[in-house]
CSV table of C-alpha atoms in Angstrom, one decimal:
chain,number,residue,atom,x,y,z
A,122,MET,CA,0.5,18.8,-95.9
A,123,LEU,CA,2.8,15.8,-95.4
A,124,ASN,CA,5.8,18.1,-94.8
A,125,ARG,CA,3.9,19.9,-92.0
A,126,LYS,CA,3.1,16.7,-90.2
A,127,PHE,CA,6.7,15.6,-90.5
A,128,ILE,CA,7.9,18.9,-89.1
A,129,SER,CA,5.5,18.7,-86.1
A,130,VAL,CA,6.6,15.1,-85.2
A,131,ALA,CA,10.2,16.1,-85.5
A,132,THR,CA,9.6,19.1,-83.3
A,133,LEU,CA,7.9,17.0,-80.7
A,134,LEU,CA,10.6,14.4,-80.7
A,135,ALA,CA,13.3,17.1,-80.4
A,136,GLY,CA,11.5,18.6,-77.4
A,137,VAL,CA,11.3,15.3,-75.7
A,138,LEU,CA,14.9,14.6,-76.2
A,139,LEU,CA,15.8,18.1,-75.1
A,140,GLY,CA,13.7,17.7,-71.9
A,141,VAL,CA,15.4,14.5,-71.0
A,142,GLY,CA,18.7,16.2,-71.4
A,143,PHE,CA,17.7,19.0,-69.1
A,144,SER,CA,16.4,16.5,-66.5
A,145,ALA,CA,19.6,14.7,-66.5
A,146,VAL,CA,21.6,17.9,-66.0
A,147,ALA,CA,19.2,19.0,-63.3
A,148,SER,CA,19.6,15.7,-61.4
A,149,GLU,CA,23.3,16.2,-60.9
A,150,ARG,CA,23.4,18.0,-57.4
A,151,VAL,CA,26.4,19.8,-56.3
A,152,PHE,CA,27.1,19.3,-52.5
A,153,PRO,CA,28.9,21.9,-50.5
A,154,LYS,CA,32.3,21.1,-49.1
A,155,ARG,CA,32.3,19.8,-45.5
A,156,GLY,CA,32.9,22.7,-43.1
A,157,SER,CA,31.9,25.4,-45.6
A,158,VAL,CA,28.5,26.0,-43.9
A,159,GLN,CA,28.2,27.7,-40.5
A,160,PHE,CA,25.5,26.2,-38.4
A,161,GLY,CA,24.0,28.0,-35.4
A,162,ALA,CA,24.7,31.5,-34.1
A,163,THR,CA,28.3,32.4,-33.4
A,164,GLN,CA,27.4,33.8,-29.9
A,165,ARG,CA,25.4,32.5,-27.0
A,166,PRO,CA,22.1,34.2,-26.2
A,167,LYS,CA,22.6,37.2,-24.1
A,168,VAL,CA,20.6,36.1,-21.0
A,169,ASN,CA,21.3,37.5,-17.6
A,170,VAL,CA,21.5,34.4,-15.4
A,171,SER,CA,22.4,35.0,-11.8
A,172,PRO,CA,25.2,32.9,-10.3
A,173,GLU,CA,22.7,31.5,-7.7
A,174,PHE,CA,20.3,30.2,-10.4
A,175,ALA,CA,23.2,28.8,-12.5
A,176,ALA,CA,24.3,26.8,-9.5
A,177,PHE,CA,20.7,25.6,-8.9
A,178,SER,CA,20.4,24.3,-12.5
A,179,THR,CA,22.2,21.1,-11.7
A,180,VAL,CA,20.6,20.4,-8.4
A,181,PHE,CA,17.9,18.0,-9.6
A,182,ALA,CA,20.5,16.1,-11.7
A,183,ASP,CA,22.7,15.8,-8.7
A,184,ILE,CA,19.8,14.5,-6.6
A,185,ALA,CA,18.8,12.0,-9.2
A,186,GLU,CA,22.4,10.7,-9.5
A,187,SER,CA,22.5,10.1,-5.8
A,188,VAL,CA,19.0,8.8,-5.1
A,189,ILE,CA,18.2,6.6,-8.2
A,190,PRO,CA,20.5,3.7,-7.1
A,191,THR,CA,18.6,3.4,-3.8
A,192,VAL,CA,15.2,2.9,-5.5
A,193,VAL,CA,14.3,-0.6,-6.7
A,194,SER,CA,11.6,-2.1,-8.9
A,195,ILE,CA,9.3,-4.6,-7.2
A,196,THR,CA,7.4,-7.3,-9.1
A,197,SER,CA,5.0,-9.1,-6.8
A,198,THR,CA,3.2,-12.3,-7.9
A,199,HIS,CA,0.0,-13.6,-6.4
A,200,ILE,CA,-0.7,-17.3,-6.9
A,201,ASP,CA,-4.4,-18.4,-6.7
A,202,THR,CA,-5.8,-21.8,-7.0
A,203,VAL,CA,-8.8,-22.1,-9.4
A,204,LEU,CA,-10.9,-25.1,-10.3
A,205,VAL,CA,-11.4,-26.1,-13.9
A,206,ARG,CA,-13.2,-28.9,-15.7
A,207,GLN,CA,-11.4,-31.3,-18.1
A,208,ASN,CA,-14.1,-30.9,-20.7
A,209,PRO,CA,-14.3,-27.2,-21.8
A,210,PHE,CA,-17.7,-27.9,-23.5
A,211,ASP,CA,-19.4,-29.1,-20.3
A,212,PHE,CA,-21.5,-26.0,-19.7
A,213,PHE,CA,-24.1,-26.0,-16.9
A,214,GLY,CA,-24.0,-29.8,-16.6
A,215,PHE,CA,-25.1,-30.4,-20.3
A,216,PRO,CA,-22.6,-32.4,-22.4
A,217,PHE,CA,-21.8,-31.1,-25.8
A,218,PHE,CA,-20.7,-33.1,-28.9
A,219,GLY,CA,-22.1,-36.4,-27.5
A,220,GLY,CA,-20.6,-37.9,-24.4
A,221,ASP,CA,-22.0,-39.8,-21.6
A,222,PRO,CA,-23.8,-37.5,-19.1
A,223,ARG,CA,-23.0,-40.0,-16.2
A,224,GLN,CA,-19.3,-39.6,-17.0
A,225,GLN,CA,-19.6,-35.9,-17.1
A,226,GLN,CA,-21.1,-35.9,-13.6
A,227,GLN,CA,-18.3,-38.1,-12.3
A,228,GLN,CA,-15.6,-35.8,-13.6
A,229,GLN,CA,-14.1,-33.7,-10.8
A,230,PRO,CA,-12.8,-30.2,-11.3
A,231,GLN,CA,-9.0,-30.0,-11.4
A,232,ALA,CA,-7.1,-27.4,-9.3
A,233,ARG,CA,-4.7,-25.2,-11.3
A,234,GLU,CA,-2.6,-22.2,-10.3
A,235,ARG,CA,-3.3,-18.8,-11.6
A,236,ARG,CA,-0.5,-16.2,-11.5
A,237,GLN,CA,-1.1,-12.5,-11.4
A,238,SER,CA,1.8,-10.0,-11.2
A,239,GLY,CA,1.9,-6.4,-10.2
A,240,ALA,CA,4.6,-3.8,-10.2
A,241,GLY,CA,5.7,-1.1,-7.8
A,242,SER,CA,8.8,0.5,-6.2
A,243,GLY,CA,10.7,0.4,-3.0
A,244,VAL,CA,13.6,2.2,-1.2
A,245,ILE,CA,16.7,0.4,0.1
A,246,VAL,CA,17.1,1.4,3.8
A,247,SER,CA,19.9,-0.9,4.8
A,248,SER,CA,23.0,-2.3,3.0
A,249,ASN,CA,22.0,-5.9,3.9
A,250,GLY,CA,18.7,-5.8,2.0
A,251,TYR,CA,15.9,-4.3,4.0
A,252,ILE,CA,13.5,-2.4,1.6
A,253,LEU,CA,10.7,0.0,2.6
A,254,THR,CA,7.6,0.1,0.4
A,255,ASN,CA,3.8,0.2,0.5
A,256,SER,CA,1.6,-2.5,1.9
A,257,HIS,CA,-0.6,-2.6,-1.2
A,258,VAL,CA,2.5,-3.3,-3.4
A,259,VAL,CA,3.4,-6.6,-1.7
A,260,HIS,CA,0.6,-7.6,0.7
A,261,GLY,CA,-0.5,-11.2,0.1
A,262,ALA,CA,2.2,-11.8,-2.6
A,263,SER,CA,3.4,-15.4,-3.0
A,264,GLU,CA,6.6,-14.4,-4.8
A,265,ILE,CA,8.6,-11.1,-4.8
A,266,ARG,CA,11.3,-10.2,-7.3
A,267,ILE,CA,13.6,-7.1,-6.8
A,268,THR,CA,15.4,-5.4,-9.7
A,269,LEU,CA,18.1,-2.8,-8.8
A,270,HIS,CA,19.1,0.2,-10.8
A,271,ASP,CA,22.2,-1.7,-12.0
A,272,GLU,CA,19.9,-4.5,-13.3
A,273,ARG,CA,20.9,-7.0,-10.6
A,274,GLU,CA,17.9,-9.1,-9.6
A,275,PHE,CA,17.1,-10.8,-6.3
A,276,ASP,CA,14.3,-12.7,-4.6
A,277,ALA,CA,12.7,-11.0,-1.5
A,278,GLU,CA,10.4,-12.0,1.3
A,279,ILE,CA,7.9,-10.0,3.4
A,280,VAL,CA,9.1,-9.0,6.8
A,281,GLY,CA,5.9,-7.3,7.8
A,282,VAL,CA,3.0,-5.2,6.6
A,283,ASP,CA,0.8,-2.5,8.2
A,284,THR,CA,-2.3,-2.1,6.1
A,285,LEU,CA,-3.7,0.7,8.3
A,286,ALA,CA,-0.8,2.9,7.3
A,287,ASP,CA,0.0,1.2,4.0
A,288,VAL,CA,3.6,0.5,5.0
A,289,ALA,CA,5.5,-2.7,4.4
A,290,VAL,CA,9.0,-4.0,4.8
A,291,ILE,CA,10.6,-6.6,2.6
A,292,ARG,CA,14.0,-8.2,2.7
A,293,ILE,CA,16.3,-9.6,0.0
A,294,THR,CA,16.8,-13.3,0.7
A,295,ASN,CA,20.3,-13.4,-0.9
A,296,ASP,CA,23.4,-12.7,1.1
A,297,VAL,CA,24.1,-9.0,0.3
A,298,ASN,CA,25.9,-6.3,2.3
A,299,ASP,CA,26.9,-3.7,-0.3
A,300,LEU,CA,23.7,-2.1,-1.4
A,301,PRO,CA,23.3,1.6,-1.8
A,302,VAL,CA,21.2,3.1,1.0
A,303,ALA,CA,18.9,6.1,1.2
A,304,TYR,CA,19.6,8.8,3.8
A,305,LEU,CA,16.5,9.1,6.0
A,306,GLY,CA,15.6,12.8,6.6
A,307,ASN,CA,13.2,14.6,8.9
A,308,SER,CA,9.7,15.0,7.4
A,309,ASP,CA,8.7,17.3,10.3
A,310,GLU,CA,10.8,20.0,8.7
A,311,LEU,CA,8.8,20.1,5.5
A,312,ARG,CA,6.8,23.2,4.6
A,313,PRO,CA,4.3,23.8,1.8
A,314,GLY,CA,6.2,25.1,-1.1
A,315,ASP,CA,9.4,23.1,-0.5
A,316,TRP,CA,11.0,21.5,-3.6
A,317,VAL,CA,10.7,17.7,-3.8
A,318,MET,CA,11.6,15.0,-6.2
A,319,ALA,CA,9.8,11.7,-6.7
A,320,VAL,CA,11.7,8.6,-7.9
A,321,GLY,CA,10.1,5.3,-9.0
A,322,ASN,CA,9.1,3.1,-11.8
A,323,PRO,CA,5.8,4.4,-13.3
A,324,PHE,CA,4.2,2.0,-15.8
A,325,GLY,CA,7.3,-0.1,-15.6
A,326,LEU,CA,9.6,2.7,-16.7
A,327,SER,CA,12.5,2.2,-14.3
A,328,SER,CA,14.5,5.0,-12.6
A,329,THR,CA,12.0,7.8,-13.5
A,330,VAL,CA,12.4,11.1,-11.7
A,331,THR,CA,9.8,13.9,-11.5
A,332,ALA,CA,10.1,17.2,-9.6
A,333,GLY,CA,7.6,19.5,-7.9
A,334,ILE,CA,6.8,21.1,-4.6
A,335,VAL,CA,5.0,20.2,-1.4
A,336,SER,CA,1.4,21.3,-1.9
A,337,ALA,CA,0.1,20.7,1.6
A,338,LEU,CA,0.8,18.7,4.8
A,339,GLY,CA,-1.4,16.6,7.1
A,340,ARG,CA,-3.7,15.3,4.4
A,341,TYR,CA,-5.9,12.2,4.9
A,342,THR,CA,-8.5,10.3,2.8
A,343,ARG,CA,-10.0,8.0,5.4
A,344,SER,CA,-10.6,8.7,9.0
A,345,ASP,CA,-10.4,5.0,10.1
A,346,GLN,CA,-6.8,4.7,8.9
A,347,PHE,CA,-3.5,6.2,10.2
A,348,GLN,CA,-2.8,8.8,7.5
A,349,ASN,CA,-0.8,12.0,7.6
A,350,PHE,CA,0.0,12.4,3.9
A,351,ILE,CA,2.4,14.9,2.3
A,352,GLN,CA,0.5,16.3,-0.7
A,353,ILE,CA,2.8,16.9,-3.7
A,354,ASP,CA,2.5,18.0,-7.3
A,355,ALA,CA,5.5,16.0,-8.6
A,356,ALA,CA,4.0,13.5,-11.1
A,357,ILE,CA,3.5,10.0,-9.7
A,358,ASN,CA,1.6,7.2,-11.5
A,359,PRO,CA,0.9,3.5,-11.2
A,360,GLY,CA,4.2,1.8,-10.5
A,361,ASN,CA,5.5,4.8,-8.4
A,362,SER,CA,3.9,3.4,-5.2
A,363,GLY,CA,6.6,2.6,-2.6
A,364,GLY,CA,9.2,4.9,-4.3
A,365,ALA,CA,11.2,7.7,-2.8
A,366,LEU,CA,10.2,11.2,-2.1
A,367,VAL,CA,13.3,13.3,-1.4
A,368,ASN,CA,14.0,16.9,-0.6
A,369,ILE,CA,16.4,19.3,-2.2
A,370,ARG,CA,19.3,17.8,-0.2
A,371,GLY,CA,18.5,14.3,-1.5
A,372,GLU,CA,17.2,13.1,1.9
A,373,LEU,CA,14.3,10.6,2.0
A,374,ILE,CA,11.4,12.4,3.5
A,375,GLY,CA,8.5,10.3,2.2
A,376,ILE,CA,7.2,7.1,0.6
A,377,ASN,CA,5.0,7.8,-2.5
A,378,THR,CA,1.8,5.9,-2.1
A,379,MET,CA,-1.2,7.2,-4.0
A,380,ILE,CA,-2.8,9.8,-6.3
A,381,LEU,CA,-6.1,11.6,-6.4
A,382,THR,CA,-7.5,11.2,-9.9
A,383,ARG,CA,-10.7,11.0,-12.0
A,384,SER,CA,-8.9,9.6,-15.1
A,385,GLY,CA,-6.8,6.9,-13.6
A,386,GLY,CA,-3.6,8.8,-14.3
A,387,TYR,CA,-1.8,11.7,-12.7
A,388,MET,CA,-3.8,14.9,-12.3
A,389,GLY,CA,-1.6,17.0,-10.2
A,390,ILE,CA,-2.3,15.6,-6.7
A,391,GLY,CA,-0.2,12.9,-5.2
A,392,PHE,CA,0.4,11.7,-1.7
A,393,ALA,CA,3.4,10.4,0.2
A,394,ILE,CA,3.7,8.9,3.7
A,395,PRO,CA,6.0,11.0,5.9
A,396,ILE,CA,9.3,9.2,6.6
A,397,LEU,CA,9.1,9.6,10.3
A,398,GLN,CA,5.8,7.8,10.4
A,399,ALA,CA,7.0,5.1,8.0
A,400,ARG,CA,10.3,4.7,9.9
A,401,ASN,CA,8.5,4.1,13.2
A,402,ILE,CA,6.4,1.4,11.6
A,403,MET,CA,9.3,-0.1,9.8
A,404,GLU,CA,11.4,-0.5,12.9
A,405,GLN,CA,8.5,-2.1,14.8
A,406,LEU,CA,8.0,-4.6,12.0
A,407,ILE,CA,11.7,-5.4,11.8
A,408,TYR,CA,12.3,-5.7,15.5
A,409,THR,CA,9.0,-7.1,16.8
A,410,GLY,CA,7.1,-8.3,13.8
A,411,GLU,CA,4.0,-6.2,14.6
A,412,VAL,CA,2.9,-2.6,15.0
A,413,ARG,CA,1.8,-1.6,18.5
A,414,ARG,CA,0.2,1.8,18.5
A,415,GLY,CA,-0.4,4.0,21.5
A,416,TRP,CA,-3.9,4.0,23.0
A,417,LEU,CA,-5.4,6.9,25.0
A,418,GLY,CA,-8.8,5.4,25.7
A,419,VAL,CA,-11.0,8.3,24.4
A,420,SER,CA,-13.6,8.9,21.7
A,421,ILE,CA,-12.8,12.2,19.8
A,422,ALA,CA,-14.4,14.6,17.3
A,423,GLY,CA,-13.5,17.6,15.3
A,424,MET,CA,-14.8,21.1,16.0
A,425,ASP,CA,-16.7,23.4,13.6
A,426,GLN,CA,-17.1,27.1,14.0
A,427,THR,CA,-20.4,26.7,16.0
A,428,MET,CA,-18.6,24.5,18.5
A,429,LEU,CA,-15.7,26.9,18.8
A,430,ASP,CA,-18.1,29.8,19.4
A,431,ALA,CA,-20.1,27.7,22.0
A,432,LEU,CA,-16.9,26.9,23.9
A,433,GLY,CA,-15.5,30.4,23.5
A,434,LEU,CA,-12.4,29.3,21.7
A,435,ARG,CA,-10.4,30.9,18.8
A,436,GLU,CA,-8.1,28.0,18.1
A,437,ARG,CA,-9.2,24.6,16.8
A,438,GLY,CA,-8.5,21.5,18.9
A,439,VAL,CA,-9.8,18.0,19.4
A,440,LEU,CA,-13.0,17.6,21.4
A,441,ILE,CA,-13.2,14.6,23.8
A,442,ASN,CA,-16.5,12.9,23.4
A,443,GLU,CA,-16.1,10.1,25.9
A,444,VAL,CA,-13.4,8.9,28.3
A,445,PHE,CA,-13.3,5.1,28.8
A,446,GLU,CA,-13.1,4.1,32.4
A,447,ASN,CA,-9.7,2.9,33.7
A,448,GLU,CA,-8.0,3.7,30.4
A,449,PRO,CA,-5.0,6.1,30.1
A,450,ALA,CA,-7.0,9.3,29.6
A,451,TYR,CA,-9.2,8.4,32.6
A,452,ARG,CA,-6.2,7.9,34.8
A,453,ALA,CA,-4.7,11.2,33.6
A,454,GLY,CA,-7.8,13.1,34.7
A,455,ILE,CA,-9.1,14.0,31.2
A,456,GLN,CA,-12.8,14.5,31.1
A,457,ALA,CA,-15.5,14.5,28.4
A,458,GLY,CA,-15.8,18.0,27.0
A,459,ASP,CA,-12.1,18.8,27.3
A,460,VAL,CA,-10.4,20.1,24.2
A,461,VAL,CA,-6.9,18.7,23.4
A,462,MET,CA,-4.6,21.3,22.0
A,463,SER,CA,-1.3,19.3,21.9
A,464,LEU,CA,0.1,15.9,22.8
A,465,ALA,CA,3.7,15.2,23.4
A,466,GLY,CA,4.6,18.7,22.3
A,467,ARG,CA,2.9,18.5,18.9
A,468,ARG,CA,-0.1,20.6,17.9
A,469,THR,CA,-3.4,18.8,17.5
A,470,THR,CA,-5.9,20.8,15.3
A,471,GLY,CA,-8.1,17.9,14.4
A,472,PRO,CA,-8.9,14.2,15.2
A,473,ASN,CA,-6.4,13.0,12.6
A,474,ASP,CA,-3.6,14.8,14.3
A,475,LEU,CA,-4.3,13.3,17.7
A,476,ARG,CA,-4.9,9.9,16.2
A,477,ASN,CA,-1.5,9.8,14.4
A,478,ILE,CA,0.5,11.4,17.2
A,479,ALA,CA,-1.0,8.9,19.8
A,480,ALA,CA,-0.2,6.0,17.4
A,481,LEU,CA,3.5,6.9,17.5
A,482,LEU,CA,3.8,7.1,21.3
A,483,VAL,CA,5.5,4.3,23.2
A,484,ALA,CA,3.3,2.4,25.5
A,485,GLY,CA,4.3,2.8,29.2
A,486,GLU,CA,6.1,6.2,28.8
A,487,THR,CA,4.6,9.4,30.0
A,488,TYR,CA,3.8,12.4,27.8
A,489,PRO,CA,2.4,15.9,28.4
A,490,ILE,CA,-1.1,16.6,27.0
A,491,GLU,CA,-2.4,20.2,26.9
A,492,ILE,CA,-6.1,20.7,27.2
A,493,ILE,CA,-8.6,23.5,27.6
A,494,ARG,CA,-11.3,23.0,30.2
A,495,GLY,CA,-13.8,25.7,31.1
A,496,GLY,CA,-11.8,28.2,29.0
A,497,ARG,CA,-8.5,27.6,30.9
A,498,ARG,CA,-5.4,25.8,29.6
A,499,GLN,CA,-3.8,23.2,31.7
A,500,THR,CA,-1.2,20.5,31.1
A,501,LEU,CA,-1.7,16.9,32.3
A,502,ASN,CA,0.5,13.8,32.0
A,503,ILE,CA,-0.7,10.7,30.2
A,504,THR,CA,0.8,7.3,29.9
A,505,PRO,CA,-0.6,5.5,26.8
A,506,THR,CA,-1.1,1.7,26.6
A,507,VAL,CA,-1.2,-0.4,23.5
A,508,ARG,CA,-4.0,0.2,21.1
A,509,GLY,CA,-6.5,-2.6,20.5
A,510,GLU,CA,-8.2,-3.5,17.2
A,511,SER,CA,-10.7,-0.7,17.5
A,512,PRO,CA,-12.1,1.7,20.1
A,513,GLN,CA,-15.1,-0.6,20.4
A,514,VAL,CA,-12.8,-3.5,21.3
A,515,ALA,CA,-11.0,-1.4,23.9
A,516,ALA,CA,-14.3,-0.3,25.4
A,517,ARG,CA,-15.5,-3.9,25.6
A,518,ASN,CA,-12.2,-5.1,27.1
A,519,GLN,CA,-12.4,-2.5,29.9
A,520,ARG,CA,-16.0,-3.7,30.7
A,521,GLN,CA,-15.2,-7.4,30.4
A,522,ARG,CA,-11.7,-8.0,31.7
A,523,ARG,CA,-10.1,-11.1,30.3
A,524,ASN,CA,-7.3,-13.2,31.5
A,525,ALA,CA,-4.1,-11.7,30.1
A,526,ASP,CA,-2.8,-15.2,29.1
A,527,GLU,CA,-5.9,-15.9,26.9
A,528,PRO,CA,-5.0,-15.6,23.1
A,529,GLN,CA,-6.7,-12.9,21.0
A,530,THR,CA,-6.4,-14.9,17.7
A,531,VAL,CA,-5.9,-18.6,16.7
A,532,ASP,CA,-4.1,-19.9,13.6
A,533,PHE,CA,-5.0,-23.3,12.2
A,534,MET,CA,-5.5,-24.9,8.8
A,535,GLY,CA,-4.2,-21.8,7.0
A,536,MET,CA,-6.6,-19.3,8.5
A,537,THR,CA,-6.5,-16.9,11.4
A,538,VAL,CA,-9.7,-16.6,13.5
A,539,ARG,CA,-10.8,-14.3,16.3
A,540,GLU,CA,-13.8,-13.6,18.4
A,541,THR,CA,-16.2,-11.0,17.1
A,542,ASP,CA,-16.4,-7.6,18.7
A,543,GLU,CA,-19.8,-8.5,20.1
A,544,GLY,CA,-18.6,-11.8,21.5
A,545,GLY,CA,-20.2,-15.1,21.3
A,546,ALA,CA,-19.0,-15.9,17.8
A,547,ILE,CA,-15.7,-16.7,16.0
A,548,MET,CA,-14.9,-15.0,12.7
A,549,VAL,CA,-12.2,-15.7,10.1
A,550,SER,CA,-10.0,-12.6,9.8
A,551,VAL,CA,-7.2,-13.9,7.4
A,552,VAL,CA,-6.9,-16.8,5.0
A,553,ALA,CA,-3.4,-17.7,3.8
A,554,PRO,CA,-3.0,-17.9,0.0
A,555,ASN,CA,-2.8,-21.4,-1.4
A,556,SER,CA,-3.7,-23.0,2.0
A,557,VAL,CA,-6.1,-25.8,2.5
A,558,SER,CA,-8.7,-23.3,3.7
A,559,ALA,CA,-8.2,-21.1,0.7
A,560,ARG,CA,-8.6,-24.0,-1.7
A,561,ALA,CA,-11.8,-24.9,0.1
A,562,ASN,CA,-13.1,-21.4,-0.6
A,563,VAL,CA,-13.0,-20.2,3.0
A,564,ARG,CA,-13.1,-16.4,3.1
A,565,ALA,CA,-12.2,-13.7,5.5
A,566,GLY,CA,-15.4,-12.6,7.2
A,567,ASP,CA,-16.9,-16.1,7.4
A,568,ASN,CA,-18.2,-17.1,10.9
A,569,LEU,CA,-17.1,-20.5,12.3
A,570,LEU,CA,-20.0,-22.2,14.0
A,571,ALA,CA,-18.9,-25.8,14.7
A,572,ILE,CA,-16.1,-28.4,14.2
A,573,LYS,CA,-16.1,-32.1,13.9
A,574,THR,CA,-12.6,-33.5,14.5
A,575,ALA,CA,-13.2,-37.2,13.9
A,576,PRO,CA,-15.9,-39.4,12.3
A,577,ASP,CA,-16.8,-40.9,15.7
A,578,ARG,CA,-17.2,-37.5,17.4
A,579,PRO,CA,-20.2,-35.2,17.1
A,580,PHE,CA,-20.1,-31.6,16.0
A,581,ALA,CA,-18.9,-29.3,18.7
A,582,GLN,CA,-20.3,-25.8,18.8
A,583,VAL,CA,-17.5,-23.2,19.2
A,584,LYS,CA,-18.2,-19.6,20.3
A,585,THR,CA,-15.0,-18.7,22.0
A,586,LEU,CA,-11.3,-19.2,21.2
A,587,LYS,CA,-10.9,-21.3,24.4
A,588,GLU,CA,-13.5,-23.7,23.1
A,589,LEU,CA,-11.9,-23.8,19.6
A,590,ASN,CA,-8.5,-24.5,21.1
A,591,ARG,CA,-9.9,-27.4,23.0
A,592,GLU,CA,-11.2,-28.9,19.7
A,593,ILE,CA,-8.0,-28.1,17.7
A,594,GLY,CA,-6.1,-30.3,20.2
A,595,ARG,CA,-8.2,-33.2,19.1
A,596,ILE,CA,-7.3,-32.9,15.4
A,597,GLY,CA,-5.4,-35.9,14.1
A,598,ALA,CA,-4.4,-37.1,10.6
A,599,GLN,CA,-8.0,-37.6,9.5
A,600,PRO,CA,-10.0,-34.9,7.6
A,601,ILE,CA,-12.1,-32.6,9.7
A,602,VAL,CA,-15.4,-30.9,9.0
A,603,LEU,CA,-16.2,-27.2,9.7
A,604,GLN,CA,-19.5,-25.5,9.7
A,605,PHE,CA,-19.5,-21.8,8.6
A,606,SER,CA,-22.1,-19.1,7.9
A,607,ARG,CA,-21.7,-16.4,5.3
A,608,GLY,CA,-24.3,-13.8,4.6
A,609,GLY,CA,-26.9,-15.7,6.6
A,610,GLN,CA,-26.3,-19.0,4.8
A,611,ARG,CA,-24.7,-22.0,6.5
A,612,PHE,CA,-22.4,-24.4,4.8
A,613,PHE,CA,-19.9,-27.2,5.6
A,614,VAL,CA,-16.3,-27.5,4.5
A,615,SER,CA,-14.0,-30.5,4.9
A,616,LEU,CA,-10.3,-30.0,5.3
A,617,ARG,CA,-7.5,-32.5,5.3
A,618,PRO,CA,-4.7,-31.6,7.8
A,619,GLU,CA,-1.4,-30.9,6.1
A,620,ARG,CA,1.6,-32.9,7.1
């Protein structure tokens, strides 16, 4: 019995030792000699590639190599002033952790700056630093920083913005004259189906390129703005705004501006501003500091099939609802009920077409306008003037002629004010960031009712800019008091003139 146990233990021990030996032998891998293994097939795939397609395969890479250096990254910073209390536990006027309530009430909130930054793109359009971008990328920014493709960084300033078309021009403040410049193409030559490439900085990823086609032309999202978008399916995302849209020849034919989405990200529909429209606005902002759009003096509407049938027309045009007296259309002989088929040689199939074409016309020059009246086509000549703030303003002005020397807006204490469309009141239209008015919480849309320019003077009611200018002339070094109304509630604001 003992011998059997001894044999079993010996056998087990021998097996363990033998297993260890085999494991040691198995762990010694033998590696093949370098170069002894053939990786990959010895012949290329037999694919019939036409010479034309082979040449096309490098087109997008060539476009990217040419265009990327002309697209910059824009970081815009908005600086706001906020009021904070010294004691963070002083909630709703009740002191916490002890403290004297009277001291709590005497403490004044402290003004501090709050910085908020946003990112976008821009396109260099001149070697000395002019950059074309979107209004929503830089409008209201206190600081702008530009980063080039070669990682050089510069400060920039706003030259001008046009919020109605979402176009802005900024300029590098440093002395530069050797920047790469985009070639400005002709967006009128685009057709649905044309290849395009979008270049920008989506989500902060610099120098990103995406390719697609033109999906449609003449798109717009709001009828009260000047929009004539190129619809594309090249992917654009937040950060692409203001970037370049180029054609297959590398020519700049649009400025990427927005997407249509339900998720917040790209869903296959993007929009770009045609370069001809953006260039017209850009040149006006650079050379005059403002955008002056052509004004015809008409109220217009689209045409549905019922209207077409009623007028006996087969082609769509723009129906004239009303012609304002003594305005360009009135002087050209246009009448209510006329249908505009073209203006300045460009087809008008809807109100947006006519609105955008008229906006690009030069005031004082004469253009042909083709209309249908009573079923007959005829061509008239029209000389547009400068567009006012709105058709209602233009209509009011032609009924109540003003002195041409009277100002339309007044700037003072960091705000811009104008008379309301109805007249008899003054409204704040713009409040400059970080101004004394902004720090006093004056907002755009507030109505200015009265002004007190000195302690020994009474409040003066102001209903016109002429009355306001008279009181502004009396402002000295002492603080002034302004009375405003907002949402039906009246309130006073004191402002100290800045030296």
